[in-house]
Short mmCIF file of C-alpha atoms in Angstrom, two decimals:
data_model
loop_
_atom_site.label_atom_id
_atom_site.label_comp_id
_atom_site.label_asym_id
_atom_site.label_seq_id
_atom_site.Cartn_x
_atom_site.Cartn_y
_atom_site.Cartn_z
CA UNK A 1 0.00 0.00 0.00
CA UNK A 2 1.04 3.50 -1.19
CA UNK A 3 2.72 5.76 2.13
CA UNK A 4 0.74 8.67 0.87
CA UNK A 5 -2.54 6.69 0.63
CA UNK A 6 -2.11 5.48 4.45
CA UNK A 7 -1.05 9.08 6.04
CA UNK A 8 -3.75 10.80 3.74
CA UNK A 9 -7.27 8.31 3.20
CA UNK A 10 -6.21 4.94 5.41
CA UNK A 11 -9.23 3.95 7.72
CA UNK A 12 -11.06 7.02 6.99
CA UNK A 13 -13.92 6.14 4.08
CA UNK A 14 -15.54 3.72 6.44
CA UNK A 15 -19.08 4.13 7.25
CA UNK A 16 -18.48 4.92 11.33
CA UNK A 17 -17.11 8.48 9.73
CA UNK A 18 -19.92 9.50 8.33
CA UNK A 19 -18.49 11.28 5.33
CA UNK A 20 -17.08 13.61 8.01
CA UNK A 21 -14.04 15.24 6.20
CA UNK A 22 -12.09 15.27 9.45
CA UNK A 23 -12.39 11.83 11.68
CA UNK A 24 -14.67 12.16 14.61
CA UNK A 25 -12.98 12.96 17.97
CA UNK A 26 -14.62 10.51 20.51
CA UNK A 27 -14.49 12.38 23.85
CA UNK A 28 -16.56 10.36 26.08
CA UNK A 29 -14.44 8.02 28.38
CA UNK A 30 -16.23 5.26 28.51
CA UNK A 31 -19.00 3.13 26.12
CA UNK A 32 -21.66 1.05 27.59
CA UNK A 33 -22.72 -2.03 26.04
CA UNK A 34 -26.33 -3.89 25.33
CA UNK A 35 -25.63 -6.83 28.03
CA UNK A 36 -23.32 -8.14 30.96
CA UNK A 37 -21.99 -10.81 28.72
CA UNK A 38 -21.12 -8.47 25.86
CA UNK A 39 -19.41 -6.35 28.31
CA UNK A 40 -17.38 -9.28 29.78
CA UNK A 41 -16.29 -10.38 26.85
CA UNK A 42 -15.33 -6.65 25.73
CA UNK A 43 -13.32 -6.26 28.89
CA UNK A 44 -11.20 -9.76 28.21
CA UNK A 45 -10.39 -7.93 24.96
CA UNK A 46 -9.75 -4.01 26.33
CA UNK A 47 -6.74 -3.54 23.48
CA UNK A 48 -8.94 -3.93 20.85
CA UNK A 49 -12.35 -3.04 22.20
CA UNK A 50 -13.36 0.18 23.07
CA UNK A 51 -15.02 -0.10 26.74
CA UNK A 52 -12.74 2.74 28.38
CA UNK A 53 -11.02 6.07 27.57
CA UNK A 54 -7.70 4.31 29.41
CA UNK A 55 -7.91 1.14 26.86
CA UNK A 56 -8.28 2.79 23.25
CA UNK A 57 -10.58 5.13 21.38
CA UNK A 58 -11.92 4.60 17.97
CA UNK A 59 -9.93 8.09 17.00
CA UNK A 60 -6.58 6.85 18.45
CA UNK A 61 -7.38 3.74 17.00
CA UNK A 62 -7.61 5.02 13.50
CA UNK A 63 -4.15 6.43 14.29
CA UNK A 64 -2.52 3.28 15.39
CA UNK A 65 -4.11 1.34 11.92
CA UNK A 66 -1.98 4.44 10.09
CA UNK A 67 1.13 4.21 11.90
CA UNK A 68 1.11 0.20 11.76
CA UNK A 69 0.79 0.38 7.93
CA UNK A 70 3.55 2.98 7.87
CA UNK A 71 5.86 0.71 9.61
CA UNK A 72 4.55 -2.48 7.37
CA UNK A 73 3.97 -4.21 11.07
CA UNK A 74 0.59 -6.12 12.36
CA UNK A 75 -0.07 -3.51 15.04
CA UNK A 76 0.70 -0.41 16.99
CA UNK A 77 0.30 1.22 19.92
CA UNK A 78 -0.19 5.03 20.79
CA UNK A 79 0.88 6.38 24.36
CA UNK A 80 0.29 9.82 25.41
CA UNK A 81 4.29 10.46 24.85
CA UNK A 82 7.16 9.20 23.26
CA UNK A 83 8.34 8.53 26.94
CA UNK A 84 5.36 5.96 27.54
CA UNK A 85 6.08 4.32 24.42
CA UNK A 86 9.67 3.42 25.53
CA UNK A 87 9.26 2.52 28.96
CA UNK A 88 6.03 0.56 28.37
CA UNK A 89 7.66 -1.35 26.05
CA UNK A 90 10.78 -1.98 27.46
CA UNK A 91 8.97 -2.96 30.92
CA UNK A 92 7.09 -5.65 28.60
CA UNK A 93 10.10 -7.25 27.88
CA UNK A 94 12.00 -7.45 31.18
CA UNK A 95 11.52 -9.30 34.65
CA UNK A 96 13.62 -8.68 37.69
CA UNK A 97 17.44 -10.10 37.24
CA UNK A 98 17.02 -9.11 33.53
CA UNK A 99 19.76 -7.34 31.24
CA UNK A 100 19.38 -4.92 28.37
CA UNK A 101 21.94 -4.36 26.05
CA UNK A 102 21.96 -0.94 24.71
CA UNK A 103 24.20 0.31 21.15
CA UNK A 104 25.50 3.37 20.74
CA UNK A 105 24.43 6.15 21.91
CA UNK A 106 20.28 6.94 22.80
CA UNK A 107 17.53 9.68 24.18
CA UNK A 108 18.67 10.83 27.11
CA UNK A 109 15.41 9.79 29.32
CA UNK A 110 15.79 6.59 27.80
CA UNK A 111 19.78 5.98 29.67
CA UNK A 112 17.32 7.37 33.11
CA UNK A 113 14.79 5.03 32.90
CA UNK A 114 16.97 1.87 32.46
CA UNK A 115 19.21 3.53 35.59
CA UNK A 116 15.43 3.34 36.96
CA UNK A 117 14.64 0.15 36.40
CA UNK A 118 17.99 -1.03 38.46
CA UNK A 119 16.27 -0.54 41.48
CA UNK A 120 13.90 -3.49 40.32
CA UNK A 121 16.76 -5.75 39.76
CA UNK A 122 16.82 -5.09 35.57
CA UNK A 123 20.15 -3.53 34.85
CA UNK A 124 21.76 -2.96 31.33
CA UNK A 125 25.12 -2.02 29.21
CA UNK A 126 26.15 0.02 26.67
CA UNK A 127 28.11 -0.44 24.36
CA UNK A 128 29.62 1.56 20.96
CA UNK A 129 29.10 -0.82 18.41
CA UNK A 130 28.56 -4.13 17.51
CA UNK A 131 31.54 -5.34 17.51
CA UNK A 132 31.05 -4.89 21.03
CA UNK A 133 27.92 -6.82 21.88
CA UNK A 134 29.08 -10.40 21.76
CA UNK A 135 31.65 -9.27 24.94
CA UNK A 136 28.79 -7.55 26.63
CA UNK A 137 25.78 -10.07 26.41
CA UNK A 138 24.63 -11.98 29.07
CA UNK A 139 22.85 -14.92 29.71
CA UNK A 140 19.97 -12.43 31.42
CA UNK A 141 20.03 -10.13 28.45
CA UNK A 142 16.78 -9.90 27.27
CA UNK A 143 16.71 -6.83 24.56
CA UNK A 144 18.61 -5.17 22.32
CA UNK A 145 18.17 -1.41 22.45
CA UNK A 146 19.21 0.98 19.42
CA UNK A 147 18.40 4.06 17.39
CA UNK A 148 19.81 5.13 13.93
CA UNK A 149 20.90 7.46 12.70
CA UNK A 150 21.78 7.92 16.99
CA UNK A 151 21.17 10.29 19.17
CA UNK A 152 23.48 13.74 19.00
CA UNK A 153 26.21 11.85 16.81
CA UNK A 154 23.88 10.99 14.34
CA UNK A 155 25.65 7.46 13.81
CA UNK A 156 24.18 5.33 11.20
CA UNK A 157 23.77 1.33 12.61
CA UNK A 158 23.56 -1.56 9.91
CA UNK A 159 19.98 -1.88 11.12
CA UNK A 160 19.30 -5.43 9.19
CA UNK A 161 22.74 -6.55 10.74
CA UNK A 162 21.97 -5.68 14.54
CA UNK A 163 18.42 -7.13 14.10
CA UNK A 164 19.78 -10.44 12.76
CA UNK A 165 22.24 -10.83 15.84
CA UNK A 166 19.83 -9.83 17.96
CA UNK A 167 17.64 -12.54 16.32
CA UNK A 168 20.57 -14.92 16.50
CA UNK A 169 20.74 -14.48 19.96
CA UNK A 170 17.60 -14.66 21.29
CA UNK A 171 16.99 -11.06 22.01
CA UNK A 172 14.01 -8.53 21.15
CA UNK A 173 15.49 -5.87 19.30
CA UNK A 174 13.86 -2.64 19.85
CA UNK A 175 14.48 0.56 17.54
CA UNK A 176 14.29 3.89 17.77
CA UNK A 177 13.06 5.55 14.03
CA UNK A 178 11.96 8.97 15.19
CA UNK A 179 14.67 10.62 13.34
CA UNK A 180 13.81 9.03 9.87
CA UNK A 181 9.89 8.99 9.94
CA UNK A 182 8.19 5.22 8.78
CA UNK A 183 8.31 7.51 5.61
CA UNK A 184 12.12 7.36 5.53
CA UNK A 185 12.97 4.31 7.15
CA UNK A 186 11.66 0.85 7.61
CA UNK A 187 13.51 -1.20 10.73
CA UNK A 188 10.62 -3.98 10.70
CA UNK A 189 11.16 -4.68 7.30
CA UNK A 190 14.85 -5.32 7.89
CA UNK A 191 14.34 -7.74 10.78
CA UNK A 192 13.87 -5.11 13.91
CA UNK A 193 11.28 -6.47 16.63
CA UNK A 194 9.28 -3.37 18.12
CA UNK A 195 9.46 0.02 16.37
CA UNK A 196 9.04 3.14 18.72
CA UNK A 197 8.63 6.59 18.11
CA UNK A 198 8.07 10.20 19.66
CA UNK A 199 4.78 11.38 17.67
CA UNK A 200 5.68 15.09 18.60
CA UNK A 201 7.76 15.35 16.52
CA UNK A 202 7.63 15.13 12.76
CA UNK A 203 5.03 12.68 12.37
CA UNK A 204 2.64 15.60 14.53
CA UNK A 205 4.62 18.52 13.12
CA UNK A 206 3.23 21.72 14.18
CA UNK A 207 4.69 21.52 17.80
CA UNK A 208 1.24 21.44 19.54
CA UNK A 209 0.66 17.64 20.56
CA UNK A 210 2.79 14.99 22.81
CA UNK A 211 2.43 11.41 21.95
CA UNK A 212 4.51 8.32 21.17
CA UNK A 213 4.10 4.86 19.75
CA UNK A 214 5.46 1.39 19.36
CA UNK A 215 4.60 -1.17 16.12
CA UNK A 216 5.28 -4.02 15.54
CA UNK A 217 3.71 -8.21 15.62
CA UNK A 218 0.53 -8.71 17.17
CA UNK A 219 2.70 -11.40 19.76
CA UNK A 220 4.27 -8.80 20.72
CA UNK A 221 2.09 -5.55 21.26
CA UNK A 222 -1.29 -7.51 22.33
CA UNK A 223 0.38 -8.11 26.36
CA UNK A 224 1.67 -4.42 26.39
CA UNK A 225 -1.31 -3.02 25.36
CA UNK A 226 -3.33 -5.51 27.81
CA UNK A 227 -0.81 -5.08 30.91
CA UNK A 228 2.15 -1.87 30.28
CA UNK A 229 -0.84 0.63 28.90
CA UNK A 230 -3.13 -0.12 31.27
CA UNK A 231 -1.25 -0.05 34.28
CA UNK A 232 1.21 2.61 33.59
CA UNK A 233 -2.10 4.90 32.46
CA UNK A 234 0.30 6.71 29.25
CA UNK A 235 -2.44 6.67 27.40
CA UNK A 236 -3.06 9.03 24.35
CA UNK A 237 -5.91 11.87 24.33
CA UNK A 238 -7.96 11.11 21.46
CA UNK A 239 -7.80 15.57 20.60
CA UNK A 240 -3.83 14.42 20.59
CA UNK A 241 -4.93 11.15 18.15
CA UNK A 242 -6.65 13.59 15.95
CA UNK A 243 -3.89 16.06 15.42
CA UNK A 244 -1.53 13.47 14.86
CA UNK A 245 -3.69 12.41 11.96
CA UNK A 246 -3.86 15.66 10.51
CA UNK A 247 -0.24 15.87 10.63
CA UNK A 248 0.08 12.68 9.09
CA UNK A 249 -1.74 14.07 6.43
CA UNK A 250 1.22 16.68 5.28
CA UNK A 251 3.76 14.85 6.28
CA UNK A 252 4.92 13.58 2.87
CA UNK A 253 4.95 16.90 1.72
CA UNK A 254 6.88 17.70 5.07
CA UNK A 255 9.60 15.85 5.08
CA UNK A 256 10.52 16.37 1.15
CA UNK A 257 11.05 19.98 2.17
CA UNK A 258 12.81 19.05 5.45
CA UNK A 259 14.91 17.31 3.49
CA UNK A 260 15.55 20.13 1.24
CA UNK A 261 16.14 22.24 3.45
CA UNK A 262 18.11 20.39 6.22
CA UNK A 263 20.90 19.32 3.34
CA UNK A 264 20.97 23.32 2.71
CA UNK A 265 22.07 24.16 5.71
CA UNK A 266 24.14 21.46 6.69
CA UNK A 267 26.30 21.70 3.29
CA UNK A 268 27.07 25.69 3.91
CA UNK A 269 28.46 25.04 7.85
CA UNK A 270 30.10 22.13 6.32
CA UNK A 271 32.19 24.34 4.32
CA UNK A 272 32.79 27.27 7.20
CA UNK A 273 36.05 27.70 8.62
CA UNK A 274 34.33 28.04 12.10
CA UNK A 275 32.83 24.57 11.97
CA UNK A 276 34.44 21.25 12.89
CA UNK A 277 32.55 18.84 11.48
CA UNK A 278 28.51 18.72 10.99
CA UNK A 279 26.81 15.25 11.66
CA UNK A 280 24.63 14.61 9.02
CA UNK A 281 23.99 11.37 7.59
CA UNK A 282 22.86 13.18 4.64
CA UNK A 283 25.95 14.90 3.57
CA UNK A 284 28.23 12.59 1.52
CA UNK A 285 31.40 13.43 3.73
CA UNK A 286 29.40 11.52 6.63
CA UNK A 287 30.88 8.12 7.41
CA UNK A 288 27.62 6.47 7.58
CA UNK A 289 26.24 8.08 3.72
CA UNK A 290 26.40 5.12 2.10
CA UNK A 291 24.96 2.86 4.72
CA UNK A 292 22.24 5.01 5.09
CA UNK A 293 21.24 5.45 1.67
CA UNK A 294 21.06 1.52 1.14
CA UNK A 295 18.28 1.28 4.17
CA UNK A 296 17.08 4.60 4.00
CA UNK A 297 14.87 6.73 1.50
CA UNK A 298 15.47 10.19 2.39
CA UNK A 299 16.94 12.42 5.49
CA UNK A 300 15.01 14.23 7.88
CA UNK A 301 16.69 17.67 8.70
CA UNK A 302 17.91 17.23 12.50
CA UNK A 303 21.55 17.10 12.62
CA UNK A 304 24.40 18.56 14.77
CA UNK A 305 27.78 20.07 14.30
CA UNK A 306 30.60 21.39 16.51
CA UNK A 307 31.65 24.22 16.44
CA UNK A 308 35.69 25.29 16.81
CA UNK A 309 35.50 25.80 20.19
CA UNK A 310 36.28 24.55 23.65
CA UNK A 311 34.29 27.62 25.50
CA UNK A 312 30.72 27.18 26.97
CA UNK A 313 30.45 30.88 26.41
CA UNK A 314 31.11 31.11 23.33
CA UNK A 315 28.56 28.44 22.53
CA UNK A 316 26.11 30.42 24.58
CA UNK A 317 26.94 33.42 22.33
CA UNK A 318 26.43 31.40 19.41
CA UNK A 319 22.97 30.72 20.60
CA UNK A 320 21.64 34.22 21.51
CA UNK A 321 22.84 35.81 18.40
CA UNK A 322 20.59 33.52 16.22
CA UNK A 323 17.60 35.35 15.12
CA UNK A 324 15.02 32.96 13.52
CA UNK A 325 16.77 29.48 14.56
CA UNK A 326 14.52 29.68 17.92
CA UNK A 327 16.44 28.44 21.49
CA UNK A 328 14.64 24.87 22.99
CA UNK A 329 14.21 21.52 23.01
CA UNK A 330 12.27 18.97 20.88
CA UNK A 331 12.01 19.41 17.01
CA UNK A 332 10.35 18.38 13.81
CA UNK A 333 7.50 21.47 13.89
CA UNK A 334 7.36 24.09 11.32
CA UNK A 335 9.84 26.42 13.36
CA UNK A 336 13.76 25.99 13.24
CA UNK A 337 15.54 25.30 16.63
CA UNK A 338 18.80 25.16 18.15
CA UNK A 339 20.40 23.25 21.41
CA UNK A 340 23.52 22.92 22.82
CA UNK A 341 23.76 20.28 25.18
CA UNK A 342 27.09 22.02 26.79
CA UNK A 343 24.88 24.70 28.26
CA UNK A 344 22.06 22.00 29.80
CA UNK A 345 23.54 18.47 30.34
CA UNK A 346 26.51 18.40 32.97
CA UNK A 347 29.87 18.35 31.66
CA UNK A 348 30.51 14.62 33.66
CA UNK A 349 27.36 13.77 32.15
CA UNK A 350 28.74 14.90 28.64
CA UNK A 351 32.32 13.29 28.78
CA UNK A 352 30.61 10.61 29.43
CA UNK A 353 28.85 10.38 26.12
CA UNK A 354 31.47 11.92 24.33
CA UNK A 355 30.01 14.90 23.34
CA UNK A 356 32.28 17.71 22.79
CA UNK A 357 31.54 21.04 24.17
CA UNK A 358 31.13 22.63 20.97
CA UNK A 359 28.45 20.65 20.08
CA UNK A 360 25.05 22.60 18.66
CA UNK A 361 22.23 20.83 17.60
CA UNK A 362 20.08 22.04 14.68
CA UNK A 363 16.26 21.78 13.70
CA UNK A 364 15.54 22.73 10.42
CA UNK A 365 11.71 23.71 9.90
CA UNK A 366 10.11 25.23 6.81
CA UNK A 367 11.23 28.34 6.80
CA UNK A 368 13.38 29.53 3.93
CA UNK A 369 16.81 27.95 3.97
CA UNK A 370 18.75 31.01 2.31
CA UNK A 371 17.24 32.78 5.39
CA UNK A 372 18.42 30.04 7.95
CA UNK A 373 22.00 29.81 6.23
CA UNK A 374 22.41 34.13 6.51
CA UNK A 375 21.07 33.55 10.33
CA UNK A 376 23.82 30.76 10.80
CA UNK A 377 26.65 33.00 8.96
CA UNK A 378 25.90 36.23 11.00
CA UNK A 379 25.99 34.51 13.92
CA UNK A 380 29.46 32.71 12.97
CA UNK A 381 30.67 35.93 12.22
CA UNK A 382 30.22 37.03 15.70
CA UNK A 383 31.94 34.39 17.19
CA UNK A 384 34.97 35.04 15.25
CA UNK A 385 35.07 38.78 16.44
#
């Protein structure tokens, strides 16, 4: 099935929408049923029938039969953020006296709620690559935990190669594709397990919405959605489930001109004297270019790059002089945005993941990338002065 069809018409010509342009947002928490018996048998199967806000929602539901189809798996799950996505599914897949192996480097909240989990007895390891993961498994280890391209570095991980030695070992690999889009990049097609993903980001786009999701088999998502969801109570606001379908809607259009734009700005501070090196799996000069374009389609337009620097200040100048990229967290929305994690994550913390101090991390939104690039120059400028 066509990616455009899904984001734009999937699910949404059947007679419960009434020829309603815009799918109905069901607001009532719970539905009542004609008979005990019919209610019983509703409750035994919560993750697929709708008998409480908690359980699903025929509008979030509609959004998980999208995202599923985007990620070519049997099922998926929306949580009401990326957060509950993670930890639900991780918390599936673990007991106490459990291991997780994790590869290269992830989300940041993702590291904290693994150190979390030690205090139930499920503990974990990173490691760089995968050259490192035969050393580091145990015979606890349970899952195999990875993004690409990764988090800050923007590493690019032979995704069919660490699902088939995850596979070969007995683990559940879980992915990370946030960065890519299911329009981008397909890990359950190469072999990946579970498929997670922050919805506020590009798949919601306009910045106004906090979700997540995992895909995936049916064997695997039917006990999380029956036991993680419910208990943990992430669940997704069916207002959130609509605006995630709207943004679905644009986001082929979306990421073409992310794309577009992203390269733009990457290839000018790849060529400025002030820049070190710009992390962009995108940009031929990127180790992982080739890798990526055998398993990838396209590039979203998050990236980082150092600059040639070892002061915090002078990253903090950096920052203020920018005019349109906007300072914060989070990206994929309509509006550029610039980090640095020098001036928020302790510098321990930091030589810990090897991230240099120099380190900026871009968002490029739809504005007008000749705009962006004279924003970035200007402000270059004034750090040379």
């Amino acid at each position: 099935m066509d990616d455009d069809w899904i984001c734009g018409r999937l699910g949404e010509d059947e007679p419960w929408m009434l020829g309603a342009v815009n799918p109905p947002v069901f607001e009532n928490s719970l539905f009542t049923f004609a008979s005990a018996e019919e209610l019983g048998e509703a409750i035994m199967n919560e993750d697929e029938r709708y008998v409480y806000w908690r359980g699903t929602n025929p509008t979030v539901d509609l959004l998980q039969r999208k995202l599923a189809a985007l990620e070519r798996g049997e099922r998926a799950k929306c949580f009401g953020s990326g957060m509950g996505a993670i930890s639900a599914t991780i918390s599936s897949l673990v007991s106490a006296g459990d291991h997780v192996l994790v590869l290269g480097a992830v989300y940041g909240p993702t590291t904290q709620f693994l150190r979390y989990l030690e205090k139930f007895g499920v503990t974990h390891t990173h490691v760089d690559d995968l050259a490192e993961c035969a050393g580091a498994i145990r015979a606890e280890t349970r899952v195999l935990y990875f993004e690409s391209p990764s988090y800050m570095a923007y590493a690019v991980v032979d995704v069919a190669e660490v699902a088939g030695w995850a596979r070969e070992h007995g683990l559940v690999s879980v992915m990370d594709n946030t960065w890519s889009t299911p329009l981008f990049q397909k890990p359950l097609t190469m072999g990946v397990d579970l498929v997670v993903h922050s919805l506020s980001k590009y798949i919601g786009g306009h910045s106004d919405l906090v979700g997540g999701v995992v895909a995936g088999s049916a064997e695997l998502i039917r006990p999380l959605a029956l036991t993680e969801y419910q208990l943990y109570g992430a669940a997704m606001s069916p207002h959130d489930a609509a605006k995630a379908i709207k943004g679905l809607r644009t986001l082929p259009v979306r990421m073409a001109a992310h794309q577009e734009r992203g390269l733009a700005v990457a290839g000018f501070l790849a060529g400025h004297p002030r820049v070190r090196a710009v992390n962009h799996p995108g940009l031929p000069s990127h180790p992982g270019h080739a890798l990526a374009l055998r398993q990838m389609s396209g590039f979203s337009s998050l990236f980082s790059f150092e600059l040639d620097t070892e002061s915090r200040q002078d990253v903090g100048r950096f920052l203020d002089k920018l005019r349109h990229f906007r300072i914060g967290v989070s990206w994929g929305g309509f509006e550029s945005l610039v980090n640095a994690p020098a001036l928020t994550v302790e510098e321990s913390v930091r030589a810990t993941m090897g991230v240099p101090t120099g380190l900026v991390r871009l968002s490029v939104g739809l504005e007008p990338a000749d705009v962006l690039i004279k924003d970035l120059g200007l402000a270059l400028e004034g750090l040379s002065a």
